[in-house]
Tab-separated table of C-alpha atoms in Angstrom:
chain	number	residue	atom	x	y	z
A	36	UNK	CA	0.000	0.000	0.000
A	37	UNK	CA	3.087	2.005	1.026
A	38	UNK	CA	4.391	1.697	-2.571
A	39	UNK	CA	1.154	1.971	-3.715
A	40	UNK	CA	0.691	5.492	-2.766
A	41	UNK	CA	3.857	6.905	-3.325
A	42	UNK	CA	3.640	5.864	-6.851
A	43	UNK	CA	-0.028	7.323	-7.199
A	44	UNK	CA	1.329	10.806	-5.994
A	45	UNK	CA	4.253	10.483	-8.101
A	46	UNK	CA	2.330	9.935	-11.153
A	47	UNK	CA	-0.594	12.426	-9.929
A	48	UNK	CA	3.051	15.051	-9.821
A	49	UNK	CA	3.863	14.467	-13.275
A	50	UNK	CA	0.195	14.823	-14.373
A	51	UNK	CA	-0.166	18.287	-11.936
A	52	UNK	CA	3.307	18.868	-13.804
A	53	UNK	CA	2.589	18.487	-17.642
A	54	UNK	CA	-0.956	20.248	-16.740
A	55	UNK	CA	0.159	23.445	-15.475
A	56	UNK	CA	3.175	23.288	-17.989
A	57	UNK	CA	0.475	23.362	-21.041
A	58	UNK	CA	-1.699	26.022	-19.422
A	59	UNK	CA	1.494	28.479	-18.965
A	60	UNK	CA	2.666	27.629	-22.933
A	61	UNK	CA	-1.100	27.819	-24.457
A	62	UNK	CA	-1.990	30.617	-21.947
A	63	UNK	CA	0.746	32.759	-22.413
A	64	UNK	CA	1.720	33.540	-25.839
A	65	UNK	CA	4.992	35.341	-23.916
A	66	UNK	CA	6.145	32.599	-21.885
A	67	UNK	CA	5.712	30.367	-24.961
A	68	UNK	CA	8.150	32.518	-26.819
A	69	UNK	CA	10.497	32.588	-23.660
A	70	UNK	CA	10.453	29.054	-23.652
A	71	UNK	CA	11.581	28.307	-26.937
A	72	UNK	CA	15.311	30.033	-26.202
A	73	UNK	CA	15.837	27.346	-24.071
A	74	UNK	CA	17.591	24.142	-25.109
A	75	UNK	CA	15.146	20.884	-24.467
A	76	UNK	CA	12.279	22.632	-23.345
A	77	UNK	CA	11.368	24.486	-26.589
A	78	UNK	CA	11.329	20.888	-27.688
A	79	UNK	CA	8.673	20.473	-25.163
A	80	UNK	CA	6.842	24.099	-25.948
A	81	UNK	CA	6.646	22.697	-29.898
A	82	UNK	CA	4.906	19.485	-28.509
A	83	UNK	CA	2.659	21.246	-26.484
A	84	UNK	CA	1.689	23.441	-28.634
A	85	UNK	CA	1.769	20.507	-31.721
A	86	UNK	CA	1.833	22.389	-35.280
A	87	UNK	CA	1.152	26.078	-34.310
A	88	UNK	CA	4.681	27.411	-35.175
A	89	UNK	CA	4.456	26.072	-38.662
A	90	UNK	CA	4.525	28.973	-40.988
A	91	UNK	CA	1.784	28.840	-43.135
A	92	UNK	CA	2.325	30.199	-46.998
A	93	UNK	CA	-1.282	31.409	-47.319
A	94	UNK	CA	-0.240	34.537	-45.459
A	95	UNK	CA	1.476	35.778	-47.637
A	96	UNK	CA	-0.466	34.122	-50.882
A	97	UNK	CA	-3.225	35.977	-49.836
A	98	UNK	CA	-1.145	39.951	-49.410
A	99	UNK	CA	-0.362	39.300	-53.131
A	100	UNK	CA	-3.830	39.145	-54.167
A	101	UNK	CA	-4.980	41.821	-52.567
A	102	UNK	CA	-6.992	40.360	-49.247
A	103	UNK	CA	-4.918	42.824	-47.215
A	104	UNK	CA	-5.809	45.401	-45.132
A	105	UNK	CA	-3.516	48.108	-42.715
A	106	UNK	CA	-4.287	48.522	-39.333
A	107	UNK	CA	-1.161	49.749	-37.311
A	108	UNK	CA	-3.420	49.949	-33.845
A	109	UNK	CA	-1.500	50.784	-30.866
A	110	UNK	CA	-2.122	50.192	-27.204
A	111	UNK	CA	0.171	50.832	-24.411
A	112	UNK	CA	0.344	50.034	-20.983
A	113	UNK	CA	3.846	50.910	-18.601
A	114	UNK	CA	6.198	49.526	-20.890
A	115	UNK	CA	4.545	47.176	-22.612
A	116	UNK	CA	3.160	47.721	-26.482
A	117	UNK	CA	0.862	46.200	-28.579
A	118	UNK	CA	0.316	46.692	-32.073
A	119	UNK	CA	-1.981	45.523	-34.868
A	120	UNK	CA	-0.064	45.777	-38.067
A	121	UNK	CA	-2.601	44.012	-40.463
A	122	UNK	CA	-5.432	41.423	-41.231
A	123	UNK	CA	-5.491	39.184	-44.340
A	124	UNK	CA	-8.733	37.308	-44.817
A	125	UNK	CA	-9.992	34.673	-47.351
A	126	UNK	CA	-13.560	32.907	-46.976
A	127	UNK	CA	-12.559	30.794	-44.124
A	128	UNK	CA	-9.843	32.311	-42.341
A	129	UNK	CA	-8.298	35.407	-41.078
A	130	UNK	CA	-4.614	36.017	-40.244
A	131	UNK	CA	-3.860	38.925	-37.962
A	132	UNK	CA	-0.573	40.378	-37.862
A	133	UNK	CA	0.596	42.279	-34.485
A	134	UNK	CA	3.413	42.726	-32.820
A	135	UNK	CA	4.299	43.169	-29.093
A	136	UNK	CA	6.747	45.270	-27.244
A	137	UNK	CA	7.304	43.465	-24.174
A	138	UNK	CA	7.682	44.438	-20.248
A	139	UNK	CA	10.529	41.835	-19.091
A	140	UNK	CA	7.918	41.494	-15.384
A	141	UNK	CA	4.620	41.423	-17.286
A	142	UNK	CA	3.002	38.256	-19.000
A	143	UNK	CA	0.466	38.974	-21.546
A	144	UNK	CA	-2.514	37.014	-23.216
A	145	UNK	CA	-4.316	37.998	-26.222
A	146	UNK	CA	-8.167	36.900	-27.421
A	147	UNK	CA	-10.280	37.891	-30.216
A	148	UNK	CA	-14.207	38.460	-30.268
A	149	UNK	CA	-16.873	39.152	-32.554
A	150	UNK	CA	-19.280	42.542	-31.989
A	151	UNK	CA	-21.787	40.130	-30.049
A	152	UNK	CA	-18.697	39.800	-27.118
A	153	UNK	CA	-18.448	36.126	-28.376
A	154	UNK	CA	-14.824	34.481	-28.093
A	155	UNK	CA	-13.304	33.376	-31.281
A	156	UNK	CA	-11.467	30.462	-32.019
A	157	UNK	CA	-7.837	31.346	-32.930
A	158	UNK	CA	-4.673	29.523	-32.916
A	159	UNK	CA	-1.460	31.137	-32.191
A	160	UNK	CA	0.950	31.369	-35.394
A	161	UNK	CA	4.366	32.208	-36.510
A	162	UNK	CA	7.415	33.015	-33.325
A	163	UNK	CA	8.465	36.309	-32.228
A	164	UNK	CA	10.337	37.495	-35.186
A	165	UNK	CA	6.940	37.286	-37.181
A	166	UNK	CA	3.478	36.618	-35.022
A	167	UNK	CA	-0.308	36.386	-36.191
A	168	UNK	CA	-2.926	34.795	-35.112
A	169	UNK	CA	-5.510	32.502	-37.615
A	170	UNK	CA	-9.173	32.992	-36.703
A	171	UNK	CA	-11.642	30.458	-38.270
A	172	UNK	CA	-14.532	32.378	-39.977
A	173	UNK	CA	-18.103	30.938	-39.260
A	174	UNK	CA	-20.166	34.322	-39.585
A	175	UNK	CA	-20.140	37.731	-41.447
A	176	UNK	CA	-17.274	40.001	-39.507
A	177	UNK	CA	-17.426	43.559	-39.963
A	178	UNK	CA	-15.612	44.240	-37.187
A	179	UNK	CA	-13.837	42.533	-34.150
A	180	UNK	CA	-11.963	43.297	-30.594
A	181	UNK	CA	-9.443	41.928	-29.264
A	182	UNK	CA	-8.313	41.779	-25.677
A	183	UNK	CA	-4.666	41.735	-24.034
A	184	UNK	CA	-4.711	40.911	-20.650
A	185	UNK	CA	-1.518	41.710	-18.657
A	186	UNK	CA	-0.652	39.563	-15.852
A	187	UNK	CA	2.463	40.323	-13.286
A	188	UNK	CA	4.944	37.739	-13.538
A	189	UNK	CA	5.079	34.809	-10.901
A	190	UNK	CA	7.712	32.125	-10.582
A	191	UNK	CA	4.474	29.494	-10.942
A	192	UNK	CA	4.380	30.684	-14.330
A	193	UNK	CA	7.953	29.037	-15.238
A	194	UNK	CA	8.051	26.077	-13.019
A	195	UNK	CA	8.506	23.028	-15.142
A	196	UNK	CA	8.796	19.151	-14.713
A	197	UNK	CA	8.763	17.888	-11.195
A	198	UNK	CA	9.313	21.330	-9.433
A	199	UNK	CA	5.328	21.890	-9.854
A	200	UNK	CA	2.793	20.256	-6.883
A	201	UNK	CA	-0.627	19.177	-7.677
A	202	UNK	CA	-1.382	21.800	-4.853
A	203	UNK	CA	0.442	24.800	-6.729
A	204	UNK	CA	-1.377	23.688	-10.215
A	205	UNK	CA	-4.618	24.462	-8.392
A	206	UNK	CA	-3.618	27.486	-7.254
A	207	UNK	CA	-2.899	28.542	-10.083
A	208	UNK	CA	-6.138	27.769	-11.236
A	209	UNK	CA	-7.971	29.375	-9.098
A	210	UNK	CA	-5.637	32.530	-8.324
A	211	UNK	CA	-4.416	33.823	-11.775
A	212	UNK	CA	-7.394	36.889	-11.219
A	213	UNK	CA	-4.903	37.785	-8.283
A	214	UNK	CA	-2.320	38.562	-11.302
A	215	UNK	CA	-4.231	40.550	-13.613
A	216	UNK	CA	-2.840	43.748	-13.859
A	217	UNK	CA	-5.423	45.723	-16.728
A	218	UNK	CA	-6.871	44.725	-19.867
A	219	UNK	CA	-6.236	46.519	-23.400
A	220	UNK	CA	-8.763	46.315	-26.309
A	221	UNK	CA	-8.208	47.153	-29.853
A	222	UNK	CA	-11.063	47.642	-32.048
A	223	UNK	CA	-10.485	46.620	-35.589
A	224	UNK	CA	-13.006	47.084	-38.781
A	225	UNK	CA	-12.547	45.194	-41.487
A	226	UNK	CA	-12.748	47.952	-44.964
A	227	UNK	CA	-15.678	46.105	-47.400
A	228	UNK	CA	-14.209	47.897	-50.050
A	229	UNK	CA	-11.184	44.803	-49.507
A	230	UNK	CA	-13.158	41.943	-47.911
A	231	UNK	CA	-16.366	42.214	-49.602
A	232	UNK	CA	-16.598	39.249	-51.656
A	233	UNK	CA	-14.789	37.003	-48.750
């Protein structure tokens, strides 16, 4: 029974482990990009997050025929920066470009909503030389928000492997309100003059 247990909490450790480790990575765009400096773990990061740093051709496919539309949106908050440089659409998908000037104590998350305050479904493309963002397209989108939640930095954020408890995984859980700092939204409408027929 003695063995028994001790291998149930060791496996319930690694589980805790991997858990909060995929949260932190698919959470945090910034901590993702952190990550992948490091030798080994941005092995890891690219498994956690499975394809999303393949670069995908249809960005730029799509610039040369003329699905392209400027934005260069800026919000600012202490020292860090965000910036919406473009959006590329076809009839499925949008790409986003934006770009992030980042506060070395602040973690940052980004969504994207509709005009009815509905969250979109996005996946999290390119590194931190080039990032956008792919939305799936289900509806008509004149116009859409997105959201940048800043976060102060905590050492639960970059725990990894068998440093994290089960304990600390639920904390996180349940505490990362405690970390918000502010939220930043950026407005964005789409021209019809561009995206009309998509």
């Amino acid at each position: 029974n003695i063995k028994k247990n001790k291998w149930i909490k060791g496996v319930s450790g690694i589980v805790a482990a991997i858990l909060l480790f995929s949260i932190a990575i698919n959470f945090f765009p910034s901590i993702a990009y952190a990550l992948e400096k490091i030798p080994v773990i941005d092995k890891l990061v690219k498994v956690v997050k499975i394809d999303k740093h393949k670069h995908d051709k249809g960005f730029e496919n799509l610039i040369e025929n003329g699905k392209y539309q400027e934005i260069n949106k800026t919000v600012k908050y202490d020292k860090t920066e965000f910036t919406v440089n473009a959006v590329v659409a076809d009839n499925s998908k949008m790409w986003i470009s934006y770009d992030v000037k980042e506060d070395p104590n602040v973690l940052w998350n980004i969504e994207f909503y509709n005009t009815n305050n509905e969250s979109l479904n996005w996946i999290d493309k390119g590194n931190r030389e080039k990032r956008y963002a792919e939305i799936d397209i289900n509806e008509n989108l004149e116009d859409f928000k997105i959201v940048i939640t800043l976060f102060k930095d905590n050492e639960i954020f970059h725990k990894v492997g068998n440093e994290i408890t089960e304990e600390e995984v639920n904390k996180f859980q349940e505490e990362i309100d405690n970390y918000k700092i502010t939220s930043l939204d950026v407005l964005v409408e789409l021209d019809k003059s561009i995206f009309n027929d998509s």
